[in-house]
CSV table of C-alpha atoms and ligand atoms in Angstrom, one decimal:
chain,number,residue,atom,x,y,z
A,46,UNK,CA,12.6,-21.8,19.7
A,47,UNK,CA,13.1,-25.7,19.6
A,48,UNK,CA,12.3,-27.4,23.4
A,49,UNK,CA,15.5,-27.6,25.0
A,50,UNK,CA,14.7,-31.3,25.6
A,51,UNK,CA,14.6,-33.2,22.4
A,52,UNK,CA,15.2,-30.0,19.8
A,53,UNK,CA,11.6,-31.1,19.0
A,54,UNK,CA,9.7,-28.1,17.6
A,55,UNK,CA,7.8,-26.0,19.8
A,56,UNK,CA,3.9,-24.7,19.6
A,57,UNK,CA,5.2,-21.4,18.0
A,58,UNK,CA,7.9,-22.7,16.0
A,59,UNK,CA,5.3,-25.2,14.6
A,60,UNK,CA,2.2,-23.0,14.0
A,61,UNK,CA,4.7,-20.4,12.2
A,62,UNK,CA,7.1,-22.6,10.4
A,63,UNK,CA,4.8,-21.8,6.7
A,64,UNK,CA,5.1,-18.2,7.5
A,65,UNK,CA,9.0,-18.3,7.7
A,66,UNK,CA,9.0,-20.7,4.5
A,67,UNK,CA,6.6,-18.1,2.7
A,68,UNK,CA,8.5,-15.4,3.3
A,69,UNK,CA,6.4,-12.9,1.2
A,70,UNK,CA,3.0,-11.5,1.7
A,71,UNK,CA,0.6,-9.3,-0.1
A,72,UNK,CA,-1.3,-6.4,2.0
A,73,UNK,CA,-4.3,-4.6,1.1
A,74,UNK,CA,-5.7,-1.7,2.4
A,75,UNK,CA,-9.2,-1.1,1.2
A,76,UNK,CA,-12.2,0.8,2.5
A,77,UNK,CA,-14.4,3.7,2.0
A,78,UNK,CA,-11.0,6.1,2.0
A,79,UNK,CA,-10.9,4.6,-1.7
A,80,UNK,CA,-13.9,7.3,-2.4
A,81,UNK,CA,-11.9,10.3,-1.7
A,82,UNK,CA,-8.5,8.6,-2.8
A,83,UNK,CA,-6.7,10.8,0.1
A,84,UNK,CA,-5.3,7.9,1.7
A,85,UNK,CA,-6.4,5.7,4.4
A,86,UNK,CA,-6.1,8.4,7.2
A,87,UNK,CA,-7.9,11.4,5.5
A,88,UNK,CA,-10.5,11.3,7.9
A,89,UNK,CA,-8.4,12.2,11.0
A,90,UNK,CA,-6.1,14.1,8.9
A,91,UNK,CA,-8.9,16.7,7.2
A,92,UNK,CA,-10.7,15.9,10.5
A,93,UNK,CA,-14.5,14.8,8.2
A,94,UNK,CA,-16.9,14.6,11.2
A,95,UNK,CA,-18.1,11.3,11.7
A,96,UNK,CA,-21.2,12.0,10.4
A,97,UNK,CA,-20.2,13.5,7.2
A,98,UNK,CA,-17.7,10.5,7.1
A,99,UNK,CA,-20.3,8.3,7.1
A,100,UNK,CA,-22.4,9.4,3.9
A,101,UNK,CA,-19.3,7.8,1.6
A,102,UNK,CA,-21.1,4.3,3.0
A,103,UNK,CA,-23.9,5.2,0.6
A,104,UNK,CA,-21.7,5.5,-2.5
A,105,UNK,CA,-19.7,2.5,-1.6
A,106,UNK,CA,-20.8,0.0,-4.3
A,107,UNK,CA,-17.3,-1.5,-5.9
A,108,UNK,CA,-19.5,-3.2,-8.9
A,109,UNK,CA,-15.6,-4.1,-10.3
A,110,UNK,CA,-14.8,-5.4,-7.1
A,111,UNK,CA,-13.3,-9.2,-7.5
A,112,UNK,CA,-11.3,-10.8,-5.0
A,113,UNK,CA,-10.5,-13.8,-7.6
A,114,UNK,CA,-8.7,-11.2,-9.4
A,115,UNK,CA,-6.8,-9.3,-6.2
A,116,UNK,CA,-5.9,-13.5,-5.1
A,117,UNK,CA,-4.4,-13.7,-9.1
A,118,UNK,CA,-2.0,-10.9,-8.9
A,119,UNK,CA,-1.4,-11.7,-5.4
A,120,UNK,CA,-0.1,-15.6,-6.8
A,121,UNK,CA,1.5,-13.6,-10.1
A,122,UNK,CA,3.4,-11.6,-8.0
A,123,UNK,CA,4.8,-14.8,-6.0
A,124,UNK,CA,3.2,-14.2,-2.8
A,125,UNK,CA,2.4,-17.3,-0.1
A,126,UNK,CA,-0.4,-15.0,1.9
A,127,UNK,CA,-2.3,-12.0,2.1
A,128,UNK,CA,-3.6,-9.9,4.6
A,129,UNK,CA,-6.6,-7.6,4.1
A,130,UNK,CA,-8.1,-4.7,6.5
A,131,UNK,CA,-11.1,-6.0,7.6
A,132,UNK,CA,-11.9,-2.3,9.6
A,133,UNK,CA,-9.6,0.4,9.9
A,134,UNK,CA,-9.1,3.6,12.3
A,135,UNK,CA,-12.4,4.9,10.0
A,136,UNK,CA,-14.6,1.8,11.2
A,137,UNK,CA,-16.3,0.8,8.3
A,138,UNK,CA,-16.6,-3.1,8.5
A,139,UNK,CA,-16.2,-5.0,5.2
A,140,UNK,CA,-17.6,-7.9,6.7
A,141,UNK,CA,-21.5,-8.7,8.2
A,142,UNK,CA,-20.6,-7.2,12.1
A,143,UNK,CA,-23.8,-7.7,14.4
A,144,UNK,CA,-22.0,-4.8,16.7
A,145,UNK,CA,-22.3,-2.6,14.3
A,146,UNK,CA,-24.7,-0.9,11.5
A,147,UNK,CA,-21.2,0.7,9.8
A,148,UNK,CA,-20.4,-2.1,7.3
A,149,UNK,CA,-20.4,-3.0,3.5
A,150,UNK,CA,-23.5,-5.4,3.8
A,151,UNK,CA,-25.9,-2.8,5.7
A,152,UNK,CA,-24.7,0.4,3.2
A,153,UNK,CA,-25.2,0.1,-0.6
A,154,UNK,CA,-22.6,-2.5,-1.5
A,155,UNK,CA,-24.6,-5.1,0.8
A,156,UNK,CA,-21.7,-7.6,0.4
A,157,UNK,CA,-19.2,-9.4,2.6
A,158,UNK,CA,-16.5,-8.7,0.9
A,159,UNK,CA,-14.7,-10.5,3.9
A,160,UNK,CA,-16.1,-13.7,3.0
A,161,UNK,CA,-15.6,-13.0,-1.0
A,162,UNK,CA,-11.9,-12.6,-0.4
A,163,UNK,CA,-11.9,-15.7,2.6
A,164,UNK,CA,-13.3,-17.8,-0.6
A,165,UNK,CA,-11.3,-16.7,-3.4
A,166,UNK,CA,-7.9,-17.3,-1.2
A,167,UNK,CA,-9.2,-20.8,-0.5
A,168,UNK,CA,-9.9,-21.7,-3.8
A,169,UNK,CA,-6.5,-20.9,-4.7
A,170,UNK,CA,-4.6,-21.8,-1.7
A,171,UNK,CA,-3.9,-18.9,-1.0
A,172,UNK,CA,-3.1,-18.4,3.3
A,173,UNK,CA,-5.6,-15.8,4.8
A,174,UNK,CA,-4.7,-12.6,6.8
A,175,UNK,CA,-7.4,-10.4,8.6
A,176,UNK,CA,-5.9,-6.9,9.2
A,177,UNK,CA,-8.1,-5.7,12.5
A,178,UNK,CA,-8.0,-1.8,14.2
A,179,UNK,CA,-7.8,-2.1,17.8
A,180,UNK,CA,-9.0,1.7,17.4
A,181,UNK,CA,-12.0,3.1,16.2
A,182,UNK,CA,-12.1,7.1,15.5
A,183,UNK,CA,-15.3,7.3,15.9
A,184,UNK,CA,-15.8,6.0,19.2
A,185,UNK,CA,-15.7,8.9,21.5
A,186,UNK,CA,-14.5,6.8,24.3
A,187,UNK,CA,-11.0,5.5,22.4
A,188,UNK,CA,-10.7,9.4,22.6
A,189,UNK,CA,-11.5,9.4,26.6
A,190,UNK,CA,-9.8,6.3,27.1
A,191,UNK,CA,-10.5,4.0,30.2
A,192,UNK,CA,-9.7,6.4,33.0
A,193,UNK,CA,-11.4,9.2,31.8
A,194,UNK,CA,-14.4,7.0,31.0
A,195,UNK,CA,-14.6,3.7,32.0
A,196,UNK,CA,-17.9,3.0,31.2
A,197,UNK,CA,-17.9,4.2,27.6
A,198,UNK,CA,-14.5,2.0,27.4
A,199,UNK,CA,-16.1,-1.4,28.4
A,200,UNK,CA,-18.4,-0.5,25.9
A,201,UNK,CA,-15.7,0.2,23.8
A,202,UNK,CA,-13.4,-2.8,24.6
A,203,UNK,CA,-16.4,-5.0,24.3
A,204,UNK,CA,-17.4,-3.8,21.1
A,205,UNK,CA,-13.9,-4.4,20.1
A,206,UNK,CA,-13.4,-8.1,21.5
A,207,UNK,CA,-16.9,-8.8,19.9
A,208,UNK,CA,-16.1,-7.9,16.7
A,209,UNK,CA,-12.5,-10.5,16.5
A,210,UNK,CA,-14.6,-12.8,17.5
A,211,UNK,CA,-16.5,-12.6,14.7
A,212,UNK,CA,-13.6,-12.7,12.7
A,213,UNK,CA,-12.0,-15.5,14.2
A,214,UNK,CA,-15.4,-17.6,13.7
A,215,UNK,CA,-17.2,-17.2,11.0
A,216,UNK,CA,-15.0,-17.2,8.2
A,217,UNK,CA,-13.1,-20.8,8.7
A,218,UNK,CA,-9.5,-21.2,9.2
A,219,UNK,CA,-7.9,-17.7,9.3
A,220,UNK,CA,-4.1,-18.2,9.3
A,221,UNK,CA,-2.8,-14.9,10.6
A,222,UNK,CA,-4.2,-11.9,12.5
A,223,UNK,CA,-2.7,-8.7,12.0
A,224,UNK,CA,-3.8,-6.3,15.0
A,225,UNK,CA,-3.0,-2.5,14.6
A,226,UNK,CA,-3.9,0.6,16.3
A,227,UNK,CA,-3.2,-0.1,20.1
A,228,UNK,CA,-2.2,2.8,20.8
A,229,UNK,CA,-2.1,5.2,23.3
A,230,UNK,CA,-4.0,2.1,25.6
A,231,UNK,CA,-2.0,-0.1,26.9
A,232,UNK,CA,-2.4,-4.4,26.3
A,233,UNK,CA,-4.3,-4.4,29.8
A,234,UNK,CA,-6.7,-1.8,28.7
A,235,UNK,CA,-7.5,-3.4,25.6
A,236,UNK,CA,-7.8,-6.7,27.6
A,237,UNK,CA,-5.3,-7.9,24.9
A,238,UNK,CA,-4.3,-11.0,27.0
A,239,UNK,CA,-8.2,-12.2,26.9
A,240,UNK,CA,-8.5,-11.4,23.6
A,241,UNK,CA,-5.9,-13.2,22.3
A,242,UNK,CA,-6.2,-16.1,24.5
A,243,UNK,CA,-10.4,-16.1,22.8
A,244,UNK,CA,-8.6,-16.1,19.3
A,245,UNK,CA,-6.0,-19.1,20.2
A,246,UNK,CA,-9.4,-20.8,21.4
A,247,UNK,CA,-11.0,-20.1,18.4
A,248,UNK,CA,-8.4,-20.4,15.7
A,249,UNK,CA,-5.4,-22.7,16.9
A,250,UNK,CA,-3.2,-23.0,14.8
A,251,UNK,CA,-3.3,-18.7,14.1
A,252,UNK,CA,-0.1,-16.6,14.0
A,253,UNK,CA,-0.5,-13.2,15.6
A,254,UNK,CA,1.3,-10.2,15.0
A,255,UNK,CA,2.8,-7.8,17.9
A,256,UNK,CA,0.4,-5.0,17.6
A,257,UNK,CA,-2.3,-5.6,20.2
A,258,UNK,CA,0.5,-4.5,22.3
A,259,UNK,CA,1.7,-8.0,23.2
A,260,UNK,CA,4.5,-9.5,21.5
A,261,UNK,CA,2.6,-12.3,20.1
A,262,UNK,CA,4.3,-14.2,17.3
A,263,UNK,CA,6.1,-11.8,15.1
A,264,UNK,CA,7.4,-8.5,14.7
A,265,UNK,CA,6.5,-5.4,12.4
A,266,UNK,CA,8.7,-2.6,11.5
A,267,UNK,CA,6.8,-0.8,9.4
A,268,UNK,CA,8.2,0.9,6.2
A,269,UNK,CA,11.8,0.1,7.1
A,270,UNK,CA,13.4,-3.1,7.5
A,271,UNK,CA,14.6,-4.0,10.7
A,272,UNK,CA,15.7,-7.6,11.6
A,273,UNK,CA,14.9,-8.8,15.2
A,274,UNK,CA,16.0,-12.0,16.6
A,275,UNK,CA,12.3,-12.9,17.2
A,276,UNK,CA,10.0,-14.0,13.4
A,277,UNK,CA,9.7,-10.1,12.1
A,278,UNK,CA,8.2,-9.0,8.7
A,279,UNK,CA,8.5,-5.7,7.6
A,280,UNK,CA,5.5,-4.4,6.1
A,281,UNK,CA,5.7,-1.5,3.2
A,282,UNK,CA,3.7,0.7,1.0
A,283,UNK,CA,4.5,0.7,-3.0
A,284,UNK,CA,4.3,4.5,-3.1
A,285,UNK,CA,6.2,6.7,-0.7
A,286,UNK,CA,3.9,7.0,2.0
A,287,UNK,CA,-0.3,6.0,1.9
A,288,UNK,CA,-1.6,2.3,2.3
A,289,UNK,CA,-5.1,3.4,1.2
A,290,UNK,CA,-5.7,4.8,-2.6
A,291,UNK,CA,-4.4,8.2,-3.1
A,292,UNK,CA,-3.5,9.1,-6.7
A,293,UNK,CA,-1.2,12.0,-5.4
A,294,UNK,CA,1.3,9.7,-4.5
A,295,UNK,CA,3.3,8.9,-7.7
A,296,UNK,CA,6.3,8.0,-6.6
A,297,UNK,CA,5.7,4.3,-6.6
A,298,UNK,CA,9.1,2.2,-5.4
A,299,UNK,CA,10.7,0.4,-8.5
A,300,UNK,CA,10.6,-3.6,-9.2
A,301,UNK,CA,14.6,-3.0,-8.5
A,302,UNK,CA,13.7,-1.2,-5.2
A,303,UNK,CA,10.7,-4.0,-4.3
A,304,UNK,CA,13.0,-7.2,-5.1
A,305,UNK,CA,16.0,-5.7,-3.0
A,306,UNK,CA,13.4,-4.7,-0.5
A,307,UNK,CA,11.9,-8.5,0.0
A,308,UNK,CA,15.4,-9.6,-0.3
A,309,UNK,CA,16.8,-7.7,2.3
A,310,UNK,CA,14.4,-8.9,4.4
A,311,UNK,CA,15.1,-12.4,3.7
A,312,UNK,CA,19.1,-11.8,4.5
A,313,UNK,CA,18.0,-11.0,7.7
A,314,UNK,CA,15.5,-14.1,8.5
A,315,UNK,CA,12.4,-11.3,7.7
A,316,UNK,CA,9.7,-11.6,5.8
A,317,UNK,CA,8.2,-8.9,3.5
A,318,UNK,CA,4.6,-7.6,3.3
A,319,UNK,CA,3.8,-5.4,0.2
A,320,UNK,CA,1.0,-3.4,0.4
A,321,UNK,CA,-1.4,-2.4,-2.3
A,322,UNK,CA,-4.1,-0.1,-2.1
A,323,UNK,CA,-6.9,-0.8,-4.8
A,324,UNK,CA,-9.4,2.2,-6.1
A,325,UNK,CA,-13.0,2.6,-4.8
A,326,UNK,CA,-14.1,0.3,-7.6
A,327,UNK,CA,-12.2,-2.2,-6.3
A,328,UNK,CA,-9.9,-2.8,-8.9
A,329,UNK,CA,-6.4,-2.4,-8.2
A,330,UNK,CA,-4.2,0.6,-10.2
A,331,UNK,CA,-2.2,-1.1,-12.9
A,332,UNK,CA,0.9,0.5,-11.9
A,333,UNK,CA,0.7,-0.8,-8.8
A,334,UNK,CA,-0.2,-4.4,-10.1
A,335,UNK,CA,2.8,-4.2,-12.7
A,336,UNK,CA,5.0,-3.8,-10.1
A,337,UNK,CA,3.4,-6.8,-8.5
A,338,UNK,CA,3.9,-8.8,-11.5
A,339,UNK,CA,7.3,-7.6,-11.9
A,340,UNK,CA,8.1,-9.2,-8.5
A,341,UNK,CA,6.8,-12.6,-9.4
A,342,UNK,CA,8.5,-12.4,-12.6
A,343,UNK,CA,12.2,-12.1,-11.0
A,344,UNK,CA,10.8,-14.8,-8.4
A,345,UNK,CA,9.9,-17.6,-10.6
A,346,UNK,CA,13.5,-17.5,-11.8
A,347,UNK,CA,15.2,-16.6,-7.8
A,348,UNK,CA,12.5,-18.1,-5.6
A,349,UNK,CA,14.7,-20.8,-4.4
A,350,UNK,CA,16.5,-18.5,-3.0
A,351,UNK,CA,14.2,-16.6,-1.1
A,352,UNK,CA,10.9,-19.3,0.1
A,353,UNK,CA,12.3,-21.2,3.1
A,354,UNK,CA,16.0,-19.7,2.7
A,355,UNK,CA,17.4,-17.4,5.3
A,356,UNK,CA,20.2,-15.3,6.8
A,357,UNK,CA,23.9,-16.5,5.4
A,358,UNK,CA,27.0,-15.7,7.9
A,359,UNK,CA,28.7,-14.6,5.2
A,360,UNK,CA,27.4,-10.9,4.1
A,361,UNK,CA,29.2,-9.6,1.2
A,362,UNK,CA,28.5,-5.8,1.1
A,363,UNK,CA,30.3,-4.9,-2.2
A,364,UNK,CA,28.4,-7.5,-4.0
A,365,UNK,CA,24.8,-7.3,-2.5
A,366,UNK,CA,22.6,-9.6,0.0
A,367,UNK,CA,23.5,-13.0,0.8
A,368,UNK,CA,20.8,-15.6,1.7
A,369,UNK,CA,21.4,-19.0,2.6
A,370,UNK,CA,18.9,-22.2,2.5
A,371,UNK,CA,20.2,-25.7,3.3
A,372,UNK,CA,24.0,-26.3,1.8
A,373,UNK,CA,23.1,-23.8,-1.0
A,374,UNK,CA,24.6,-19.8,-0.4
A,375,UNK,CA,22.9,-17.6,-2.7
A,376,UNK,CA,25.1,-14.4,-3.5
A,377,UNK,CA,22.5,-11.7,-4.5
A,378,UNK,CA,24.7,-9.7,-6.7
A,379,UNK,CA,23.7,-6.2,-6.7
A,380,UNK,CA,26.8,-4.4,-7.5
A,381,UNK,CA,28.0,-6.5,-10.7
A,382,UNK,CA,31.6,-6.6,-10.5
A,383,UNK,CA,32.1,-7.8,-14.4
A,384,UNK,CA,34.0,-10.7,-15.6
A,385,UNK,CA,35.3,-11.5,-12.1
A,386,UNK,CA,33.9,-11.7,-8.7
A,387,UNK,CA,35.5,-12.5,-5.0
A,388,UNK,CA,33.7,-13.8,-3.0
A,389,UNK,CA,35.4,-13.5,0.6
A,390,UNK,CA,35.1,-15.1,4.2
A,391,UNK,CA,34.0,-18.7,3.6
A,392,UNK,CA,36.1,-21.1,5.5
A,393,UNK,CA,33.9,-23.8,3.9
A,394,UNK,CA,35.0,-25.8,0.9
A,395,UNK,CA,33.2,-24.8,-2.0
A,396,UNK,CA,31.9,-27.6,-4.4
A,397,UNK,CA,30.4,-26.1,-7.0
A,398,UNK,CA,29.6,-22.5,-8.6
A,399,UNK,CA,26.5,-21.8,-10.6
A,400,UNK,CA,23.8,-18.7,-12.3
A,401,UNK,CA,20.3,-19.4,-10.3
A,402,UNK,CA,18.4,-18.6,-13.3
A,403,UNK,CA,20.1,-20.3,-16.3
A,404,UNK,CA,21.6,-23.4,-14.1
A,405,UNK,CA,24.8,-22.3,-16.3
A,406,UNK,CA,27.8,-23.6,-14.4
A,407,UNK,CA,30.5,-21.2,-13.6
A,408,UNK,CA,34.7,-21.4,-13.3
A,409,UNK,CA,35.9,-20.6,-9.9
A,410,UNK,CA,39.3,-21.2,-7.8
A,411,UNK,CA,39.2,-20.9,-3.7
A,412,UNK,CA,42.1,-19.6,-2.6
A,413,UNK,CA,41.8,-19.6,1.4
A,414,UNK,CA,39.6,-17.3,2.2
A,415,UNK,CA,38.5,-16.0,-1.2
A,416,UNK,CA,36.7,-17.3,-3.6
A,417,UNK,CA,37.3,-16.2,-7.3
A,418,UNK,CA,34.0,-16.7,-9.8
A,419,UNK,CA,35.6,-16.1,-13.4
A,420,UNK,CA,33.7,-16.1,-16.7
A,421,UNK,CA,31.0,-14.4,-16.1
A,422,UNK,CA,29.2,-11.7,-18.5
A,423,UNK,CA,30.5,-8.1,-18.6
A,424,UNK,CA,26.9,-6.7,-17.5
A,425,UNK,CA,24.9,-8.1,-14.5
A,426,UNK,CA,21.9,-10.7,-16.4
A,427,UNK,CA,19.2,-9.3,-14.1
A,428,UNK,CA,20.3,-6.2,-13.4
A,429,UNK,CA,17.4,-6.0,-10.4
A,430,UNK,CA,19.3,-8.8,-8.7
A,431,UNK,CA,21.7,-11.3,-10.3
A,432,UNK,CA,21.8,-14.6,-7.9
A,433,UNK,CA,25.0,-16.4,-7.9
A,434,UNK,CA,24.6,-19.9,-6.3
A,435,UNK,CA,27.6,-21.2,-4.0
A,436,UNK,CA,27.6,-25.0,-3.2
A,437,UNK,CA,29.4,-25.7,-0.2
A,438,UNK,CA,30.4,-28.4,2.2
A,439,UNK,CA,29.2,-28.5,5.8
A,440,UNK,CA,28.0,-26.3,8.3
A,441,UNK,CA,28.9,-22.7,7.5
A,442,UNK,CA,32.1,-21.8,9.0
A,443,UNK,CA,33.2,-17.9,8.2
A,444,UNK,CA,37.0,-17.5,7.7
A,445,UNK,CA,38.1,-14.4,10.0
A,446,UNK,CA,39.4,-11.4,8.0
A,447,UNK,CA,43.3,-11.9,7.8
A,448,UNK,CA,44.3,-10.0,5.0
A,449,UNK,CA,46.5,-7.1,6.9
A,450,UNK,CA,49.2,-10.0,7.9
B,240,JFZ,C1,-0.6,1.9,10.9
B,240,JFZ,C2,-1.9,2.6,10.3
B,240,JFZ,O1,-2.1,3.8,11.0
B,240,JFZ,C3,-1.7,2.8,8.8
B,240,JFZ,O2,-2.8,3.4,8.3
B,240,JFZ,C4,-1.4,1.4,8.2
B,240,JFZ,O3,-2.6,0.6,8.3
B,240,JFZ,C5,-0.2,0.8,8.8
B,240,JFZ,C6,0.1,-0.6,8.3
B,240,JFZ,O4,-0.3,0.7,10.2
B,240,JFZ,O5,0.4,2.8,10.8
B,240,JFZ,C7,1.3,3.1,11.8
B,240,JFZ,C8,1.3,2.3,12.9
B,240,JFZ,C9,2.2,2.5,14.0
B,240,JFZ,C10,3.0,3.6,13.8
B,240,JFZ,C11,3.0,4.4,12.7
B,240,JFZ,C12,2.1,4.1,11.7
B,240,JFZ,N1,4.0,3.9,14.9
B,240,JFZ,O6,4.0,3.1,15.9
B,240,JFZ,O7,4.8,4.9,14.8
């Protein structure tokens, strides 16, 4: 990514450089779908008519709703950004649209909650993510689609490139745009090219995800983690399947599952983006904000080893993850091996052995290609994730497997 001239950094390494030092991100899916609590797609999926759809703007009046509080548990839970849907496929707007009469200022809440939540991240420093549907269900010509009806698709389209425009000027610096809901249209049919070039125009120094069907900045596997050589983040629900609200999803993914999850992604130079999905109230389920909290909790004593660190060369499989920052390799010890543990595959000479957490300094011989850590508790301290620090000198070199000789 650095120019090939002077290794100086270029545009996109430089606008994206906090992303890859954040490495973990809060997402929130909120929106009249919170009313019915069926999940974000329960229009399409019990097919409401649009009309019918509609009336849940009139009961839309989150009186609990209080973006300080969704910015606190997104900080709690160690997260460097957050990304919120500003519309989704259903097309209610949670922000003051002119292009439309479907948002939460003309219905009962008659609040921005897009520029509650812009302010509250400010005020705590918090970097800014707009979630935006390309799509709209209710638009009869994302249904036609441009050939079919090219008139109703300018319309469309126009409606569409109004409405980021919006976005991208009336709410200050906005640090990341995450498009969704391209599909079936191609780039050209959204005019994503335009689109993207009026954002850049508007909001510089913006990172830009590769769902307006252009590759953009990053890339986003979505509920599965899939490293790319290009920035990626893999964005996840806490329960098994909805973004939105819905109750009748219990089975909410474990602090264990969550940490291994965000640092997985890390081992492979990814970013994580958690989703939450607060009620109709807008206050967020506790279970869903304990696991939040239990994140930040096992990052205030590990986060060196995730913000700004990256892939290692050295993956150790029968011990866990390894991530790598600087001259420091950070064995994420998953599998605790007991008092013992070989490390193996570091050409590199190792200076010094330690526990992240405690700092406690640990006994360890290299012996070639191994390394032997000795001393160490019967049962894994953090049984979530256990990170063993490895001090070494130079540039990583990996020792190649030699042991059938
Ligand atoms: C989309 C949305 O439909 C969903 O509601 C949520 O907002 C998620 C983050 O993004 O989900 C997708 C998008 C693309 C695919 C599948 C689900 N796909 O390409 O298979």
């Amino acid at each position: 990514m650095s120019s090939p001239i002077n290794g100086e950094k270029s545009t996109v390494e430089k606008r994206i450089s906090w992303w890859l030092e954040a490495r973990f991100g809060m997402f929130i899916h909120w929106g009249l779908y919170a009313i019915p609590a069926r999940g974000e797609w329960v229009m399409y999926c019990e097919r409401i008519p649009k009309d019918e759809y509609a009336l849940l703007a009139q009961k839309f009046n989150p009186k609990k709703f209080d973006a300080d509080k969704w910015v606190a548990l997104a900080k709690q839970a160690g997260a460097k950004y957050m990304v919120l849907t500003t519309r989704h496929h259903d097309g209610f707007c949670l922000w003051d649209s002119s292009v439309s009469d479907f948002t939460s200022v003309k219905t009962a809440a008659k609040r921005d909650f897009v520029a509650e939540y812009v302010e509250a991240c400010r005020k705590a420093g918090m970097r800014i993510g707009f979630y935006y549907s390309l799509l709209d269900w209710r638009w009869p010509a994302y249904w036609d689609g441009p050939e079919k009806n090219p008139e109703g698709w300018k319309e469309f389209r126009n409606y569409v490139h109004a409405q980021v425009r919006e976005l991208m000027t009336n709410y200050g610096k906005i640090d990341i745009l995450w498009y969704d809901g391209a599909w079936p249209h191609s780039p050209e049919a959204w005019g994503s090219e335009q689109l993207n070039a009026m954002v850049r125009s508007l909001q510089p120094e913006i990172i830009i995800n590769n769902r307006s069907g252009l590759p953009e900045d990053f890339d986003t596997p979505e509920q599965r983690i899939e490293r790319s050589l290009r920035p990626w983040e893999a964005c996840m629900t806490i329960d098994d399947l909805w973004w939105g609200y819905h109750p009748g999803d219990p089975n909410l993914k474990s602090p264990m599952q969550l940490v291994r999850s965000l640092v997985k992604c890390v081992s492979g130079n990814g970013n994580f983006l958690l989703n939450v999905g607060p009620k109709a109230d807008g206050t967020i389920p506790p279970e869903q904000a304990a696991r939040m909290r239990a994140i930040g909790r096992w990052l205030r004593r590990n986060g060196e080893s995730i913000y700004g660190a990256g892939a290692a060369p050295f993956q150790q499989p029968h011990l866990g993850q390894v991530t790598m920052k600087g001259s420091k390799v950070y064995v994420h010890v998953m599998f605790w091996p007991g008092r013992e543990m070989c490390v193996a595959g570091i050409k590199n000479r190792v200076l010094k052995t330690y526990m992240l957490a405690s700092g406690k300094k640990l006994l360890f011989e290299q012996k070639e290609d191994r390394l032997f850590i000795r001393g160490l508790p019967l049962r894994a301290p953090d049984p979530i994730d256990t990170v063993v620090v490895l001090e070494i000198e130079g540039e990583p070199e990996v020792a190649p497997p030699s042991f059938w000789k």
